PDB file of C-alpha atoms in Angstrom:
ATOM      1  CA  MET A  21     -75.993  55.173  92.675  1.00  0.00           C
ATOM      2  CA  THR A  22     -77.339  54.532  96.721  1.00  0.00           C
ATOM      3  CA  THR A  23     -79.523  56.984  98.093  1.00  0.00           C
ATOM      4  CA  LYS A  24     -79.726  57.505 102.249  1.00  0.00           C
ATOM      5  CA  TYR A  25     -80.830  59.085 105.175  1.00  0.00           C
ATOM      6  CA  THR A  26     -80.248  60.362 108.466  1.00  0.00           C
ATOM      7  CA  GLU A  27     -82.181  60.714 111.212  1.00  0.00           C
ATOM      8  CA  ASP A  28     -81.412  64.796 111.272  1.00  0.00           C
ATOM      9  CA  HIS A  29     -82.903  64.660 107.965  1.00  0.00           C
ATOM     10  CA  GLU A  30     -80.046  64.505 105.368  1.00  0.00           C
ATOM     11  CA  TRP A  31     -80.141  62.690 102.021  1.00  0.00           C
ATOM     12  CA  ILE A  32     -76.636  61.580 100.489  1.00  0.00           C
ATOM     13  CA  THR A  33     -76.136  59.781  97.227  1.00  0.00           C
ATOM     14  CA  VAL A  34     -72.985  58.173  96.569  1.00  0.00           C
ATOM     15  CA  GLU A  35     -71.277  57.839  93.237  1.00  0.00           C
ATOM     16  CA  GLY A  36     -67.498  56.345  93.601  1.00  0.00           C
ATOM     17  CA  ASP A  37     -66.206  57.783  96.871  1.00  0.00           C
ATOM     18  CA  ILE A  38     -67.679  61.035  96.158  1.00  0.00           C
ATOM     19  CA  ALA A  39     -71.139  61.939  97.975  1.00  0.00           C
ATOM     20  CA  THR A  40     -74.175  64.288  97.406  1.00  0.00           C
ATOM     21  CA  VAL A  41     -75.522  65.317 100.248  1.00  0.00           C
ATOM     22  CA  GLY A  42     -78.841  67.804 100.871  1.00  0.00           C
ATOM     23  CA  ILE A  43     -81.887  68.337 102.791  1.00  0.00           C
ATOM     24  CA  THR A  44     -85.106  65.618 102.688  1.00  0.00           C
ATOM     25  CA  VAL A  45     -88.437  66.778 101.557  1.00  0.00           C
ATOM     26  CA  HIS A  46     -89.800  66.574 105.066  1.00  0.00           C
ATOM     27  CA  ALA A  47     -87.235  68.407 106.299  1.00  0.00           C
ATOM     28  CA  GLN A  48     -87.953  71.386 103.651  1.00  0.00           C
ATOM     29  CA  ASP A  49     -91.605  70.899 104.361  1.00  0.00           C
ATOM     30  CA  ALA A  50     -91.295  71.400 108.000  1.00  0.00           C
ATOM     31  CA  LEU A  51     -88.841  74.403 107.559  1.00  0.00           C
ATOM     32  CA  GLY A  52     -90.770  76.297 105.131  1.00  0.00           C
ATOM     33  CA  ASP A  53     -89.643  78.814 102.526  1.00  0.00           C
ATOM     34  CA  VAL A  54     -85.840  78.526 102.550  1.00  0.00           C
ATOM     35  CA  VAL A  55     -84.791  82.123 102.433  1.00  0.00           C
ATOM     36  CA  PHE A  56     -80.748  81.761 103.225  1.00  0.00           C
ATOM     37  CA  VAL A  57     -77.727  78.429 103.211  1.00  0.00           C
ATOM     38  CA  ASP A  58     -74.917  78.999 104.776  1.00  0.00           C
ATOM     39  CA  LEU A  59     -72.646  76.433 102.621  1.00  0.00           C
ATOM     40  CA  PRO A  60     -69.183  74.701 103.660  1.00  0.00           C
ATOM     41  CA  GLU A  61     -65.894  75.851 102.302  1.00  0.00           C
ATOM     42  CA  VAL A  62     -64.336  73.709  99.289  1.00  0.00           C
ATOM     43  CA  GLY A  63     -61.166  71.905 100.949  1.00  0.00           C
ATOM     44  CA  LYS A  64     -62.492  71.829 104.661  1.00  0.00           C
ATOM     45  CA  THR A  65     -62.687  68.217 106.233  1.00  0.00           C
ATOM     46  CA  PHE A  66     -65.635  66.911 108.678  1.00  0.00           C
ATOM     47  CA  ASP A  67     -66.539  64.635 110.860  1.00  0.00           C
ATOM     48  CA  GLN A  68     -69.582  62.441 110.570  1.00  0.00           C
ATOM     49  CA  LYS A  69     -72.444  64.463 112.405  1.00  0.00           C
ATOM     50  CA  GLU A  70     -70.695  67.508 112.657  1.00  0.00           C
ATOM     51  CA  VAL A  71     -72.243  70.505 111.896  1.00  0.00           C
ATOM     52  CA  ALA A  72     -71.801  71.439 107.969  1.00  0.00           C
ATOM     53  CA  GLY A  73     -73.614  73.904 107.151  1.00  0.00           C
ATOM     54  CA  VAL A  74     -77.199  76.340 107.667  1.00  0.00           C
ATOM     55  CA  VAL A  75     -80.327  76.403 106.029  1.00  0.00           C
ATOM     56  CA  GLU A  76     -82.694  79.318 107.589  1.00  0.00           C
ATOM     57  CA  SER A  77     -86.239  80.098 106.193  1.00  0.00           C
ATOM     58  CA  VAL A  78     -89.105  82.192 106.677  1.00  0.00           C
ATOM     59  CA  LYS A  79     -90.004  80.040 110.245  1.00  0.00           C
ATOM     60  CA  ALA A  80     -86.975  78.705 111.477  1.00  0.00           C
ATOM     61  CA  ALA A  81     -82.909  78.276 110.859  1.00  0.00           C
ATOM     62  CA  ALA A  82     -81.414  74.535 111.245  1.00  0.00           C
ATOM     63  CA  ASP A  83     -77.967  73.082 110.822  1.00  0.00           C
ATOM     64  CA  VAL A  84     -76.523  70.816 108.291  1.00  0.00           C
ATOM     65  CA  TYR A  85     -75.153  67.672 109.792  1.00  0.00           C
ATOM     66  CA  MET A  86     -72.403  65.633 107.946  1.00  0.00           C
ATOM     67  CA  PRO A  87     -73.726  61.992 107.357  1.00  0.00           C
ATOM     68  CA  ILE A  88     -70.415  60.903 107.115  1.00  0.00           C
ATOM     69  CA  SER A  89     -66.595  61.761 107.087  1.00  0.00           C
ATOM     70  CA  GLY A  90     -65.047  63.455 104.262  1.00  0.00           C
ATOM     71  CA  GLN A  91     -63.303  66.549 102.403  1.00  0.00           C
ATOM     72  CA  ILE A  92     -65.940  69.203 100.692  1.00  0.00           C
ATOM     73  CA  VAL A  93     -64.759  68.983  97.299  1.00  0.00           C
ATOM     74  CA  GLU A  94     -67.511  71.063  95.887  1.00  0.00           C
ATOM     75  CA  VAL A  95     -70.746  73.550  97.202  1.00  0.00           C
ATOM     76  CA  ASN A  96     -73.810  74.001  94.836  1.00  0.00           C
ATOM     77  CA  GLU A  97     -72.941  77.812  93.530  1.00  0.00           C
ATOM     78  CA  ALA A  98     -76.983  77.727  92.686  1.00  0.00           C
ATOM     79  CA  LEU A  99     -78.368  76.918  95.639  1.00  0.00           C
ATOM     80  CA  ARG A 100     -76.376  79.792  96.918  1.00  0.00           C
ATOM     81  CA  ASP A 101     -77.539  82.308  94.599  1.00  0.00           C
ATOM     82  CA  ASP A 102     -81.524  81.126  94.488  1.00  0.00           C
ATOM     83  CA  PRO A 103     -82.315  79.395  98.169  1.00  0.00           C
ATOM     84  CA  ALA A 104     -85.940  78.554  96.903  1.00  0.00           C
ATOM     85  CA  LEU A 105     -83.787  75.372  95.157  1.00  0.00           C
ATOM     86  CA  ALA A 106     -83.923  73.761  98.409  1.00  0.00           C
ATOM     87  CA  ASN A 107     -87.904  73.469  98.048  1.00  0.00           C
ATOM     88  CA  THR A 108     -88.542  73.670  94.900  1.00  0.00           C
ATOM     89  CA  ASP A 109     -86.071  71.009  93.567  1.00  0.00           C
ATOM     90  CA  PRO A 110     -84.598  69.292  97.253  1.00  0.00           C
ATOM     91  CA  LEU A 111     -83.572  66.137  95.703  1.00  0.00           C
ATOM     92  CA  ALA A 112     -81.835  67.230  92.861  1.00  0.00           C
ATOM     93  CA  ALA A 113     -80.724  70.526  91.937  1.00  0.00           C
ATOM     94  CA  GLY A 114     -81.132  71.859  95.812  1.00  0.00           C
ATOM     95  CA  TRP A 115     -78.197  69.907  96.715  1.00  0.00           C
ATOM     96  CA  PHE A 116     -75.864  71.389  99.274  1.00  0.00           C
ATOM     97  CA  PHE A 117     -72.505  70.055  98.610  1.00  0.00           C
ATOM     98  CA  LYS A 118     -70.258  67.033  97.394  1.00  0.00           C
ATOM     99  CA  VAL A 119     -67.812  65.266  99.772  1.00  0.00           C
ATOM    100  CA  LYS A 120     -64.913  62.620  99.284  1.00  0.00           C
ATOM    101  CA  LEU A 121     -65.586  59.540 101.640  1.00  0.00           C
ATOM    102  CA  SER A 122     -62.929  59.416 104.074  1.00  0.00           C
ATOM    103  CA  ASP A 123     -64.637  56.041 105.180  1.00  0.00           C
ATOM    104  CA  ALA A 124     -67.606  54.649 103.008  1.00  0.00           C
ATOM    105  CA  SER A 125     -68.476  52.123 105.812  1.00  0.00           C
ATOM    106  CA  GLN A 126     -69.989  55.122 107.520  1.00  0.00           C
ATOM    107  CA  VAL A 127     -72.766  54.950 104.416  1.00  0.00           C
ATOM    108  CA  ASP A 128     -73.890  51.483 105.195  1.00  0.00           C
ATOM    109  CA  ALA A 129     -74.697  52.760 108.682  1.00  0.00           C
ATOM    110  CA  LEU A 130     -77.353  55.192 107.512  1.00  0.00           C
ATOM    111  CA  MET A 131     -80.985  54.259 106.608  1.00  0.00           C
ATOM    112  CA  ASP A 132     -82.264  53.620 103.194  1.00  0.00           C
ATOM    113  CA  ALA A 133     -85.599  54.876 101.760  1.00  0.00           C
ATOM    114  CA  THR A 134     -87.715  52.059 103.663  1.00  0.00           C
ATOM    115  CA  ALA A 135     -85.781  52.794 107.310  1.00  0.00           C
ATOM    116  CA  TYR A 136     -85.994  56.805 106.782  1.00  0.00           C
ATOM    117  CA  ASP A 137     -90.262  56.228 105.868  1.00  0.00           C
ATOM    118  CA  GLU A 138     -90.350  54.193 109.215  1.00  0.00           C
ATOM    119  CA  LEU A 139     -88.732  57.167 111.075  1.00  0.00           C
ATOM    120  CA  LEU A 140     -91.102  59.469 109.279  1.00  0.00           C
ATOM    121  CA  LYS A 141     -94.200  57.580 110.314  1.00  0.00           C
ATOM    122  CA  ASN A 142     -92.893  57.401 114.649  1.00  0.00           C
ATOM    123  CA  SER A 143     -92.349  60.855 114.809  1.00  0.00           C
TER     124      SER A 143
END
């Protein structure tokens, strides 16, 4: 299982042709206490970098961008019921949605952990 990151602070893990997507620890730290998430519809197809959802906190609202192109196959209903999971466990229980990859080569262009850490240091 490989984890990659976007410049917009989403993470993605890929297993076979299914990817799980969520927001990074940095993103949830910047947002503060998450109070609402708007998740995409199962079955909907998105292009890479298209807005796929919204996360709202007591401080701000932010778009959740699609790290790769594909079709939504599952959303995290537990997150819809308890948006604070995005704060308490952003890299596991706080995942947002799962997507069936339409172009697996897009994953290769995303940042690994080292490159993402460099992005954070330089921003």
